[in-house]
XYZ file of C-alpha atoms in Angstrom:
768
model
C 8.179 4.358 0.164
C 7.240 2.328 2.987
C 7.776 2.195 6.403
C 9.919 -0.777 7.457
C 8.620 -2.311 10.781
C 11.051 -4.847 12.708
C 9.751 -6.781 15.411
C 11.979 -9.443 16.919
C 9.403 -11.728 18.392
C 8.866 -12.368 14.412
C 12.492 -14.386 13.809
C 13.369 -17.287 15.097
C 15.836 -16.961 18.159
C 18.968 -17.192 16.333
C 18.120 -14.987 13.752
C 16.997 -12.386 16.248
C 20.029 -10.479 16.917
C 21.459 -10.262 13.221
C 18.202 -8.753 12.118
C 18.457 -5.832 14.902
C 21.391 -5.235 13.859
C 20.984 -4.784 10.387
C 18.086 -1.823 11.681
C 20.621 -0.273 14.001
C 23.055 -0.227 11.058
C 21.085 1.886 9.058
C 21.706 4.187 11.668
C 25.898 3.838 11.760
C 25.395 2.141 14.561
C 25.886 -1.456 16.439
C 24.899 -2.985 19.857
C 26.357 -5.584 22.133
C 23.411 -7.315 21.786
C 25.135 -9.461 19.048
C 26.357 -10.865 21.761
C 23.659 -12.100 23.189
C 20.398 -13.814 22.052
C 18.348 -10.711 21.975
C 16.267 -12.563 24.294
C 14.276 -9.261 24.941
C 11.970 -7.902 22.694
C 12.970 -5.083 20.136
C 11.156 -3.181 17.787
C 11.779 -0.856 15.117
C 9.235 1.583 12.852
C 11.900 2.914 10.031
C 10.860 5.644 6.937
C 13.271 7.140 5.152
C 16.576 6.295 3.947
C 20.534 7.190 4.446
C 20.828 9.546 1.551
C 17.848 11.764 3.089
C 16.399 11.454 6.311
C 16.036 8.273 8.384
C 14.089 8.698 10.886
C 12.759 5.870 13.226
C 10.579 4.541 16.224
C 13.016 2.251 18.552
C 12.095 -0.261 21.497
C 14.646 -2.267 22.777
C 15.917 -3.735 26.356
C 19.270 -3.284 28.066
C 22.185 -2.648 25.113
C 24.996 -0.576 25.075
C 24.562 0.824 21.649
C 28.079 2.886 20.054
C 29.201 3.731 16.385
C 30.510 1.019 13.697
C 33.931 2.134 13.062
C 33.358 3.024 9.364
C 29.259 4.726 10.016
C 27.881 7.491 7.394
C 28.869 10.897 7.931
C 26.337 12.340 9.719
C 25.253 13.307 13.151
C 22.496 11.219 14.771
C 19.718 12.927 17.121
C 18.094 10.367 19.826
C 15.259 11.248 21.360
C 13.986 8.520 24.811
C 10.411 8.754 25.066
C 9.190 7.285 28.467
C 12.800 5.810 29.803
C 15.969 7.617 30.724
C 19.440 7.075 28.371
C 22.563 7.280 29.591
C 25.265 8.675 27.210
C 28.967 8.367 27.489
C 31.743 10.244 26.776
C 35.686 9.847 27.461
C 34.936 10.156 31.613
C 31.712 12.107 31.597
C 28.120 9.838 31.931
C 25.129 12.759 30.756
C 21.646 11.525 31.843
C 19.719 12.083 28.435
C 15.216 12.526 30.517
C 12.229 11.633 28.160
C 11.753 15.142 27.045
C 14.938 16.129 25.447
C 17.699 15.033 23.200
C 21.183 14.407 22.688
C 23.301 14.761 19.906
C 25.450 12.275 18.843
C 28.805 13.505 16.303
C 29.446 11.387 13.501
C 32.438 9.703 15.161
C 34.102 8.815 18.595
C 34.201 7.012 21.554
C 30.954 7.228 22.856
C 27.731 4.727 23.890
C 24.423 5.192 24.071
C 23.256 2.769 27.332
C 19.355 1.519 27.334
C 17.883 0.082 30.347
C 14.557 -1.961 30.518
C 12.045 -1.666 27.913
C 13.616 1.781 26.468
C 11.217 3.555 23.680
C 13.097 6.490 21.637
C 13.192 8.113 18.728
C 16.583 8.124 16.308
C 17.041 10.553 13.700
C 19.792 10.630 10.829
C 20.192 13.668 7.902
C 22.302 12.995 5.047
C 25.113 16.086 5.152
C 23.795 16.531 1.283
C 21.359 18.578 2.789
C 23.571 20.464 4.904
C 24.582 23.397 1.736
C 27.518 25.507 3.470
C 27.106 24.614 6.739
C 29.411 21.175 6.850
C 32.261 22.726 8.697
C 29.886 24.159 11.848
C 28.483 19.973 11.681
C 32.056 19.082 11.842
C 32.067 21.305 14.770
C 29.976 18.865 16.819
C 32.769 16.680 18.161
C 31.465 15.466 21.407
C 27.597 14.581 22.458
C 25.159 17.681 22.901
C 22.587 17.727 25.249
C 19.563 20.025 24.777
C 16.545 20.454 27.095
C 13.067 21.566 25.751
C 13.302 24.873 25.189
C 13.640 27.693 22.433
C 14.414 25.920 18.965
C 15.235 22.719 20.190
C 11.864 22.178 21.656
C 10.229 22.982 18.298
C 12.865 20.513 16.625
C 11.614 17.951 18.647
C 7.550 18.467 18.364
C 8.635 18.192 14.674
C 10.163 14.686 14.610
C 7.852 13.015 17.430
C 4.803 14.225 14.979
C 6.713 13.063 12.224
C 7.137 9.607 13.537
C 3.206 9.638 14.575
C 1.955 10.276 10.960
C 4.878 8.814 8.766
C 2.494 5.879 7.639
C -0.045 8.745 6.531
C 2.423 10.939 4.635
C 2.775 11.005 0.541
C 6.242 9.871 -0.423
C 5.739 13.863 -1.665
C 4.952 14.654 1.431
C 7.822 13.292 2.951
C 10.188 14.566 0.728
C 9.264 17.785 1.555
C 9.179 17.479 5.484
C 13.001 15.746 5.019
C 13.735 20.086 3.998
C 12.262 20.836 6.856
C 13.194 18.597 9.807
C 17.507 19.645 8.239
C 16.720 23.092 8.497
C 15.248 22.889 12.035
C 18.173 20.429 12.950
C 20.615 22.921 11.856
C 19.144 25.801 13.212
C 19.439 23.901 16.546
C 23.280 23.375 15.495
C 23.731 26.468 14.684
C 22.239 28.468 17.638
C 24.615 25.856 19.447
C 27.563 27.013 17.633
C 25.997 30.676 18.065
C 26.130 30.338 21.960
C 29.761 29.271 22.152
C 30.916 31.952 19.769
C 29.046 34.732 21.913
C 32.889 36.138 22.303
C 33.877 36.283 18.799
C 30.468 38.142 17.625
C 32.402 38.021 13.768
C 31.984 34.597 13.052
C 29.513 32.394 13.726
C 26.665 34.466 15.289
C 27.207 36.768 11.902
C 27.200 33.551 9.829
C 24.028 32.155 10.969
C 22.596 35.723 11.227
C 23.350 36.411 7.489
C 22.203 32.421 5.930
C 19.303 33.823 7.745
C 18.551 36.324 5.609
C 20.332 35.120 2.581
C 17.034 32.350 2.762
C 14.294 35.245 3.101
C 15.299 36.935 -0.086
C 16.938 33.586 -1.855
C 13.799 34.641 -4.343
C 15.232 38.216 -5.391
C 16.889 37.968 -8.515
C 18.900 41.450 -7.640
C 20.357 40.019 -4.458
C 24.450 40.303 -4.913
C 26.785 40.268 -2.005
C 26.852 43.558 -2.157
C 23.473 44.014 -1.571
C 23.848 41.306 1.437
C 26.781 43.222 2.976
C 24.825 46.130 2.579
C 21.530 44.936 4.811
C 23.784 43.628 7.352
C 25.975 46.429 7.640
C 29.307 44.821 7.206
C 31.441 45.373 4.234
C 31.309 43.057 0.698
C 35.298 42.162 1.736
C 34.414 41.051 4.962
C 31.599 39.514 4.062
C 33.288 37.394 1.583
C 35.925 36.574 4.056
C 33.357 35.240 6.633
C 32.279 32.937 3.980
C 35.699 31.399 3.278
C 36.257 30.623 6.881
C 33.270 28.210 6.218
C 34.189 26.671 3.570
C 32.458 28.309 0.702
C 32.952 31.653 -1.325
C 29.060 33.712 -0.974
C 28.188 33.281 -4.778
C 28.486 29.670 -4.554
C 26.438 29.482 -1.604
C 23.516 31.143 -3.086
C 23.861 29.346 -6.000
C 24.174 26.226 -4.523
C 20.869 27.604 -2.059
C 18.753 28.468 -5.209
C 19.724 24.620 -6.668
C 18.529 22.968 -3.347
C 15.741 25.337 -3.013
C 14.564 24.194 -6.803
C 15.136 21.005 -6.460
C 12.464 20.327 -3.766
C 10.280 22.475 -5.440
C 10.631 20.262 -8.450
C 8.937 17.460 -6.467
C 6.997 18.912 -4.115
C 3.670 17.997 -3.510
C 1.789 21.967 -4.092
C 4.640 22.833 -6.734
C 4.755 19.587 -8.903
C 2.561 20.903 -11.541
C 4.725 24.316 -11.855
C 6.333 24.673 -15.312
C 9.765 24.285 -15.162
C 10.749 28.169 -16.151
C 8.741 29.429 -13.458
C 10.342 27.362 -10.536
C 13.545 28.686 -11.729
C 12.010 32.518 -11.566
C 10.821 32.298 -7.845
C 13.957 30.433 -6.845
C 16.146 33.348 -8.014
C 16.787 32.706 -10.943
C 16.374 35.484 -13.940
C 16.987 32.836 -16.934
C 15.151 30.046 -17.479
C 18.390 28.282 -19.797
C 20.914 29.389 -17.274
C 19.101 27.888 -14.714
C 18.395 24.788 -16.443
C 22.535 24.185 -17.497
C 23.248 24.583 -13.794
C 20.778 22.435 -12.163
C 22.361 19.544 -15.085
C 25.758 20.704 -13.815
C 24.953 20.310 -10.056
C 22.452 17.298 -10.102
C 23.380 15.370 -13.374
C 19.926 15.597 -15.041
C 17.978 18.408 -16.924
C 15.129 20.033 -14.160
C 12.918 18.559 -16.211
C 14.451 15.267 -16.853
C 14.961 14.806 -12.903
C 11.341 15.564 -12.300
C 10.159 12.861 -14.668
C 12.166 10.448 -13.031
C 11.537 11.205 -10.130
C 8.088 10.622 -10.707
C 8.987 7.014 -12.128
C 10.645 6.130 -9.509
C 7.462 7.156 -7.863
C 5.227 4.813 -9.990
C 7.936 2.071 -9.759
C 8.105 2.327 -6.103
C 4.104 2.448 -5.814
C 3.873 -0.951 -8.158
C 4.893 -2.960 -5.067
C 3.322 -0.611 -2.313
C -0.424 -0.568 -3.808
C -2.478 -2.525 -6.335
C -5.550 0.100 -7.036
C -5.206 4.255 -8.458
C -2.182 5.631 -7.883
C -2.125 8.259 -4.693
C 0.075 10.328 -6.037
C -1.564 14.074 -7.660
C 0.924 13.877 -10.908
C 0.066 10.443 -11.521
C -3.800 10.839 -11.367
C -3.876 13.744 -13.170
C -3.095 11.298 -16.063
C -5.969 9.226 -15.264
C -8.652 9.691 -17.459
C -12.046 7.467 -16.237
C -14.767 7.214 -19.014
C -17.790 5.815 -19.352
C -17.499 2.367 -21.138
C -17.897 2.154 -24.825
C -19.411 -0.926 -26.151
C -15.767 -1.891 -27.795
C -14.434 -1.865 -24.447
C -17.444 -4.014 -23.009
C -16.734 -7.485 -22.639
C -20.641 -7.893 -24.089
C -20.994 -8.664 -27.846
C -21.896 -5.666 -29.453
C -24.408 -7.742 -31.861
C -25.945 -8.506 -28.631
C -25.228 -12.608 -29.218
C -26.046 -13.549 -25.500
C -29.203 -14.985 -25.223
C -31.889 -13.407 -23.061
C -34.498 -16.373 -21.198
C -37.402 -14.187 -19.779
C -39.741 -17.441 -19.647
C -37.457 -19.870 -17.934
C -36.660 -19.887 -14.267
C -33.604 -21.750 -15.045
C -30.778 -19.985 -16.620
C -27.255 -21.392 -18.034
C -25.047 -18.290 -18.089
C -21.511 -19.728 -19.470
C -17.953 -18.100 -18.776
C -16.830 -16.490 -22.387
C -15.735 -13.855 -23.639
C -18.863 -12.649 -23.813
C -20.462 -13.322 -21.171
C -17.290 -11.748 -18.259
C -15.818 -8.422 -17.561
C -12.357 -8.853 -15.835
C -11.477 -6.576 -13.137
C -14.489 -4.067 -12.300
C -18.024 -3.118 -11.921
C -19.597 -1.023 -13.291
C -23.057 0.691 -13.486
C -22.989 1.125 -17.654
C -21.882 -2.884 -18.288
C -24.389 -4.569 -20.902
C -26.543 -7.004 -19.254
C -25.675 -10.433 -20.269
C -29.083 -12.395 -18.810
C -32.162 -10.693 -17.313
C -33.602 -13.121 -14.640
C -37.456 -13.154 -12.137
C -36.970 -13.258 -8.546
C -36.811 -16.814 -7.607
C -34.827 -17.536 -11.268
C -32.127 -19.634 -10.762
C -29.185 -19.268 -12.295
C -26.629 -22.313 -13.824
C -23.336 -20.059 -12.956
C -19.748 -20.892 -14.688
C -16.732 -18.433 -13.481
C -13.159 -18.643 -14.606
C -10.133 -17.938 -12.218
C -7.982 -15.282 -12.806
C -4.971 -17.752 -11.931
C -5.787 -20.247 -14.605
C -2.969 -19.124 -16.781
C -0.168 -19.747 -13.713
C -0.672 -23.131 -15.552
C -2.294 -22.868 -18.756
C -1.654 -26.927 -19.363
C -3.975 -27.132 -16.901
C -6.699 -25.358 -16.552
C -7.046 -23.570 -20.145
C -5.600 -25.994 -22.754
C -8.212 -27.938 -24.598
C -11.309 -25.376 -22.578
C -12.856 -23.976 -25.640
C -14.590 -21.063 -23.238
C -11.346 -20.326 -21.346
C -9.423 -20.625 -24.425
C -11.638 -17.831 -25.697
C -11.091 -15.753 -22.782
C -7.553 -16.117 -21.670
C -6.163 -15.831 -26.072
C -3.715 -13.598 -25.507
C -0.766 -13.253 -28.937
C 1.366 -10.584 -29.870
C -1.872 -9.588 -32.311
C -5.082 -9.647 -30.241
C -6.052 -10.193 -26.703
C -9.512 -11.545 -26.600
C -10.496 -9.525 -23.771
C -8.649 -6.775 -23.721
C -9.000 -4.784 -20.460
C -8.344 -6.182 -17.141
C -9.133 -3.731 -14.182
C -10.309 -0.187 -13.862
C -7.339 1.720 -15.200
C -6.811 3.540 -18.390
C -7.579 1.470 -20.943
C -4.383 2.706 -22.742
C -2.279 1.687 -19.771
C -1.242 5.093 -19.324
C 0.287 5.011 -15.475
C 2.651 2.092 -15.428
C 2.472 0.672 -18.512
C 0.807 -2.975 -17.443
C -1.854 -3.291 -19.614
C -5.076 -2.235 -20.559
C -6.835 -1.418 -17.119
C -3.394 -1.876 -15.553
C -4.289 -4.595 -13.549
C -6.671 -2.151 -11.259
C -9.119 -4.807 -10.265
C -8.217 -8.679 -11.173
C -11.540 -10.729 -11.687
C -12.951 -12.467 -14.080
C -16.575 -11.536 -13.252
C -19.399 -13.283 -15.114
C -22.206 -11.173 -15.601
C -23.588 -8.589 -15.173
C -27.096 -10.239 -14.683
C -29.787 -8.167 -14.733
C -32.775 -8.534 -12.033
C -35.803 -7.517 -12.509
C -38.031 -5.159 -11.024
C -35.245 -4.405 -8.256
C -34.608 -0.558 -7.569
C -32.636 1.495 -5.507
C -33.455 0.417 -1.820
C -34.310 -3.560 -2.359
C -31.638 -6.018 -1.534
C -31.106 -8.758 -3.783
C -30.258 -11.967 -2.213
C -28.130 -14.878 -3.862
C -27.854 -18.469 -2.471
C -25.784 -20.672 -3.875
C -27.428 -24.246 -4.064
C -24.691 -25.880 -5.675
C -20.720 -24.956 -6.196
C -18.218 -27.501 -7.868
C -14.630 -27.113 -9.581
C -14.575 -27.132 -13.350
C -12.670 -29.799 -14.674
C -9.984 -29.611 -17.482
C -10.128 -30.513 -20.848
C -6.783 -30.574 -21.502
C -5.393 -33.984 -23.148
C -3.649 -36.221 -20.978
C -5.949 -34.217 -17.775
C -9.243 -35.057 -18.655
C -11.733 -34.699 -15.738
C -9.584 -33.922 -13.026
C -9.417 -30.237 -11.342
C -6.903 -27.572 -10.676
C -6.201 -24.831 -8.607
C -2.958 -22.142 -8.388
C -2.222 -20.129 -4.841
C -0.446 -17.113 -5.158
C 1.908 -15.582 -2.167
C 2.272 -12.138 -3.662
C 3.213 -8.593 -3.000
C 0.085 -7.555 -2.068
C -0.147 -10.256 0.938
C 0.296 -9.619 4.163
C 3.936 -11.250 4.330
C 5.680 -9.559 1.594
C 7.376 -7.392 3.564
C 8.256 -9.745 6.591
C 10.427 -12.394 4.864
C 13.181 -13.870 6.947
C 14.561 -16.161 4.544
C 16.588 -14.842 1.260
C 15.753 -14.161 -0.886
C 13.835 -10.864 -0.571
C 11.267 -10.385 -0.872
C 9.886 -12.806 -3.718
C 6.738 -13.760 -4.777
C 5.879 -17.790 -5.449
C 3.059 -19.638 -6.885
C 1.831 -22.850 -6.133
C -0.739 -25.239 -8.150
C -3.263 -27.794 -6.622
C -4.854 -30.186 -7.871
C -8.308 -30.502 -6.194
C -10.016 -33.740 -5.257
C -14.005 -32.804 -4.845
C -15.357 -36.558 -5.989
C -14.370 -37.718 -2.536
C -17.130 -37.586 0.848
C -14.513 -35.279 2.170
C -12.611 -33.056 -1.049
C -9.367 -31.702 -0.060
C -6.449 -30.065 -1.829
C -2.822 -31.165 -2.756
C 0.044 -29.083 -3.968
C 1.474 -30.736 -6.934
C 4.565 -28.318 -7.963
C 5.193 -24.852 -7.406
C 7.500 -22.219 -9.061
C 9.175 -18.406 -7.956
C 7.200 -15.561 -10.154
C 10.491 -14.109 -12.346
C 10.264 -11.395 -14.862
C 7.883 -11.891 -17.470
C 7.281 -10.796 -20.736
C 3.458 -10.922 -21.388
C 2.309 -11.769 -25.377
C 2.899 -7.691 -25.811
C 5.931 -7.908 -25.266
C 5.726 -5.606 -21.928
C 8.053 -7.107 -18.937
C 6.128 -7.915 -15.569
C 8.858 -7.629 -12.751
C 6.213 -8.180 -10.362
C 2.283 -10.150 -10.623
C 0.798 -7.196 -11.623
C -0.961 -7.784 -14.178
C -3.742 -11.252 -14.932
C -3.831 -13.164 -17.035
C -0.005 -12.872 -17.950
C 0.462 -16.571 -19.455
C 2.996 -18.913 -17.304
C 4.790 -21.316 -19.951
C 5.961 -24.435 -17.864
C 9.152 -24.625 -19.538
C 10.495 -21.169 -18.336
C 9.737 -21.804 -14.782
C 12.122 -23.361 -12.423
C 9.728 -26.273 -10.979
C 9.920 -26.895 -6.875
C 9.126 -30.298 -6.238
C 7.942 -31.662 -3.804
C 5.815 -28.841 -1.741
C 3.444 -28.986 0.918
C 4.207 -33.029 0.873
C 1.367 -34.983 2.735
C -0.614 -32.229 3.402
C -3.986 -32.662 2.080
C -6.491 -29.277 2.722
C -9.718 -29.494 3.413
C -11.763 -28.310 0.664
C -14.178 -25.332 1.457
C -15.440 -24.251 -2.157
C -16.807 -21.061 -2.289
C -17.174 -17.579 -4.574
C -14.645 -15.400 -3.215
C -16.802 -12.618 -5.352
C -20.462 -11.917 -5.716
C -21.585 -8.297 -5.760
C -24.013 -5.752 -7.111
C -22.464 -2.934 -9.499
C -21.636 0.604 -7.381
C -23.533 3.973 -7.852
C -21.253 6.042 -7.374
C -18.192 5.687 -9.757
C -18.525 4.004 -13.715
C -14.942 2.198 -13.443
C -14.598 0.370 -10.056
C -11.699 -2.068 -9.009
C -12.979 -5.728 -8.379
C -10.729 -5.880 -5.225
C -11.529 -3.232 -2.355
C -14.924 -5.176 -1.043
C -17.921 -2.326 -0.226
C -20.926 -2.262 0.674
C -22.502 -3.534 -2.153
C -20.344 -6.669 -1.906
C -17.919 -7.511 -4.833
C -15.375 -9.396 -3.212
C -15.876 -10.736 -0.002
C -13.499 -13.732 0.573
C -15.693 -14.997 3.529
C -15.130 -18.787 2.869
C -18.876 -19.365 3.852
C -20.451 -18.433 1.343
C -20.210 -21.749 -0.416
C -22.701 -24.283 -0.967
C -25.746 -23.376 1.262
C -25.118 -20.078 1.995
C -26.754 -17.021 0.916
C -25.520 -13.293 0.891
C -28.033 -10.304 0.853
C -26.738 -7.225 -0.912
C -28.385 -3.634 -0.885
C -29.428 -2.589 -4.307
C -27.893 1.089 -5.429
C -28.259 0.815 -9.642
C -31.576 -0.208 -11.237
C -31.610 -4.424 -12.217
C -28.453 -4.694 -9.247
C -26.105 -5.565 -12.564
C -25.214 -9.113 -10.504
C -21.640 -10.524 -10.809
C -20.323 -13.523 -9.764
C -16.559 -14.932 -9.513
C -13.427 -15.278 -7.934
C -14.046 -19.343 -7.473
C -12.177 -21.261 -4.495
C -11.286 -24.125 -3.843
C -10.479 -23.220 0.064
C -9.286 -20.115 1.592
C -8.235 -19.726 5.425
C -9.085 -16.302 7.510
C -7.369 -13.815 6.929
C -6.036 -14.997 3.301
C -2.658 -13.729 4.285
C -0.738 -14.801 1.254
C -2.552 -12.670 -1.029
C -4.792 -15.609 -3.064
C -6.666 -18.235 -1.795
C -6.020 -22.011 -3.826
C -7.716 -20.064 -6.979
C -10.156 -22.643 -9.223
C -12.345 -22.095 -11.964
C -15.746 -23.265 -10.888
C -19.556 -24.005 -11.968
C -22.344 -23.207 -9.217
C -26.064 -23.594 -9.438
C -27.641 -20.234 -7.523
C -31.083 -18.965 -6.645
C -31.747 -14.404 -7.304
C -34.648 -13.526 -5.069
C -35.241 -9.557 -4.762
C -36.586 -8.089 -1.399
C -38.278 -5.329 -2.094
C -37.773 -2.211 0.441
C -39.675 -2.146 3.820
C -39.635 -6.028 3.492
C -37.903 -8.602 5.288
C -35.172 -6.162 5.250
C -35.480 -2.537 6.386
C -32.592 -0.373 5.404
C -29.553 -2.696 4.655
C -27.029 -0.791 3.930
C -24.479 -3.744 4.200
C -23.563 -7.571 2.731
C -24.993 -10.063 5.417
C -24.373 -13.681 4.985
C -26.277 -16.275 5.842
C -25.294 -19.653 6.483
C -27.754 -22.667 7.812
C -26.478 -22.157 11.307
C -25.135 -18.220 11.496
C -25.262 -15.134 10.659
C -22.334 -13.409 9.217
C -21.658 -9.709 9.344
C -18.432 -7.864 7.753
C -16.793 -5.027 8.682
C -14.037 -3.000 6.632
C -12.192 -0.698 7.301
C -13.857 2.009 4.991
C -17.465 0.643 4.979
C -18.256 2.551 1.804
C -14.544 4.100 0.515
C -16.373 5.717 -2.531
C -17.742 7.715 -0.832
C -15.333 8.574 2.222
C -12.791 9.391 -0.045
C -14.729 10.540 -2.890
C -12.368 10.446 -6.425
C -9.613 9.625 -4.983
C -11.246 6.316 -2.710
C -9.810 4.047 -5.124
C -6.168 4.425 -3.841
C -7.032 6.197 -0.697
C -8.640 2.868 0.295
C -5.430 0.534 -0.096
C -2.936 3.008 1.579
C -5.865 3.583 5.444
C -7.194 0.275 5.920
C -6.384 -1.416 9.303
C -8.488 -4.177 11.304
C -8.737 -1.850 13.645
C -11.148 0.665 11.719
C -12.183 -3.096 10.324
C -12.908 -4.204 13.657
C -14.768 -1.076 14.581
C -17.379 -1.417 11.563
C -18.063 -5.560 11.851
C -19.214 -4.368 15.821
C -21.094 -1.663 14.986
C -22.548 -3.419 11.961
C -23.456 -6.638 14.668
C -24.677 -4.312 17.273
C -26.820 -2.652 14.594
C -28.150 -6.079 13.303
C -29.053 -7.412 17.093
C -31.118 -4.976 17.998
C -32.756 -4.273 14.410
C -33.525 -7.928 14.173
C -33.799 -9.674 17.237
C -34.876 -6.513 18.806
C -32.226 -6.011 21.992
C -31.502 -2.764 23.726
C -27.759 -1.859 22.899
C -26.608 -3.044 26.138
C -28.091 -6.538 25.372
C -26.553 -6.482 22.107
C -22.768 -5.650 23.516
C -24.056 -8.409 26.270
C -24.210 -11.103 23.785
C -20.942 -10.334 21.766
C -18.962 -10.207 24.588
C -19.986 -13.790 25.698
C -21.544 -15.507 22.743
C -20.271 -13.572 18.984
C -17.337 -14.471 16.940
C -14.980 -12.266 15.538
C -12.407 -13.170 12.897
C -10.214 -11.639 9.797
C -11.725 -12.195 6.971
C -8.678 -11.074 5.273
C -5.723 -8.370 5.392
C -5.382 -8.533 1.183
C -7.719 -6.845 -0.516
C -7.346 -2.999 -0.745
C -10.247 -2.678 2.074
C -9.562 -4.934 5.300
C -11.944 -7.012 6.623
C -13.382 -8.268 10.151
C -16.418 -10.661 10.698
C -18.809 -11.330 13.559
C -20.471 -14.590 13.363
C -23.720 -15.150 15.192
C -25.330 -18.113 15.848
C -28.622 -18.879 14.904
C -29.107 -21.408 17.883
C -28.799 -18.543 20.489
C -31.984 -17.487 19.410
C -34.154 -20.901 19.503
C -35.197 -21.114 23.163
């Protein structure tokens, strides 16, 4: 379950009013802004759905809100945050000040008038959450204004906190919160009913007191109507009559409350691991078999199946929301991280990859024996050993070659070897750091928790933790196609994917969607460029093993051009300048044995900064013996931000020089990737500089959920300050003054789980 964002400025003027009406309609509201161009600013952040709790923070200018003719059957709570609102009902006008709230009835001729740029919280709760109290809710026939006192104050604080924290809550936590919000809302309404019925001590007040007593004793199997009546000092007959007045029998009410409590417990974060029978007993059921029967009659599924369906839905929703390890505790329990055994590594068990120890120049081809797909590991067997100062001609393959196999794979023996996948065999089976048996989503071995084809690892002789490895790029060029009819030409692919920054911001149908664009790369001219050939929309696609991929969720799924609808021309007349670079240059991290290749960190990895091309270098801190250097994710072009999810991905061959800087030498205590070009120093800040340490075992999931540009900017600032103070000998005040006047900060990427912001420091500043 994701946070849905609305921003009027993100839409063309002609589409703003319709989009705003769609947001309001989720609450059963309409606005007279439909008759305007919605020229004023409007924004919304929403979480939840109409079948449960729907909560939103809204910002809007002058307009009048009113109930739609056909709206859901539940009241709406409105809480103004900083500007008063007027509520009109009949001939009366109620001024609702910030810090107070109003509950609006299901239907009626009422209006909410917003002024200036009003900020407010809106809440709706489905009536299915109010077992046994629908009569009381139906009594809300006119707007009710509550000041911040007693239960109303607690309710206000609860929903204010819920709005502030809704982006940080897991789906399970949100489900638990729904019950809390519904219960407090009900208490607020019933308290008002009790006050209204003070002259009738046998009705609302007593009913409210009795239901609270039932909640306290709900876990007791021996709770009966007679026992409740005795506790309240009334006759059993009068108790039965009291419940019939509220549309229930007492036995049905108790059973319904127990079933509702059990339903919540089955998926509650703290109880999802409990046995079904244990939950049944804790909710007052004395017989597990009877509980199973009653639960199925009420909710349509046995409790075990209900829980499994919920987890499956959670996994399905996470599939489009999270690229790495799932955050859900139950799903995480299924993960079995194992040390990489020889049959799971990419290197041949017989050590067929040749080591050339005496030479200073090495050639490292990209084959199934020399690549690992989608992960880093301190346990991988090196495929090459080098000494400081050696050069390596290294071949790299893009994982996106399968987007157009007829251009980027066919006829290329090495690429065909790496990408080989038939119903009988997949040469490189593991693709990602997930379980080899694909026991989470069933996407495939490794689950696509990491996607890059990494050539390596390369063992750097004498490299030890605390040292720094420098990788200097001497040259980089596209890998020519060897496909019949395309020989000598070069091609690449770019995917606007579900993990892209844009994915929840579409303004044209269909929403959402993924789009693949295939480019031809022209690199043999003085000013190289990429030109789009065609594009196609991703549709559900079965891989050779028969697994259907609804989204672009697993790397290397082959796409037969004859099975997709080609869009052409695309980007007609547009030439994209080349910025050839390696998106991924990284060492093995020390913290875990299998690490997703997508989020970058202190060890480098998927840095995705286009400045890391010919003539540049990256300095990386060593954390395991030999460093275990891997290079991959080759790009033909990329913009800062990499907004859609990928660059123009194109297989590349480069020549690099590898230098070892011993601890205490030129780089004293370097703990982060440092980029160097002929004219600049570039420091990359991450939302979480070392997410593997910060979040521990949950790091490979949490980093996807917790990243922000604010955190990345802070890290970039801190690294730039540190560099200027340590490397250039500046005081803190001098460093800050220089950064404000002459250092350029930019967004590196917002798609790799651990978002990045870079600081560019020009070397010419220090030439005076």
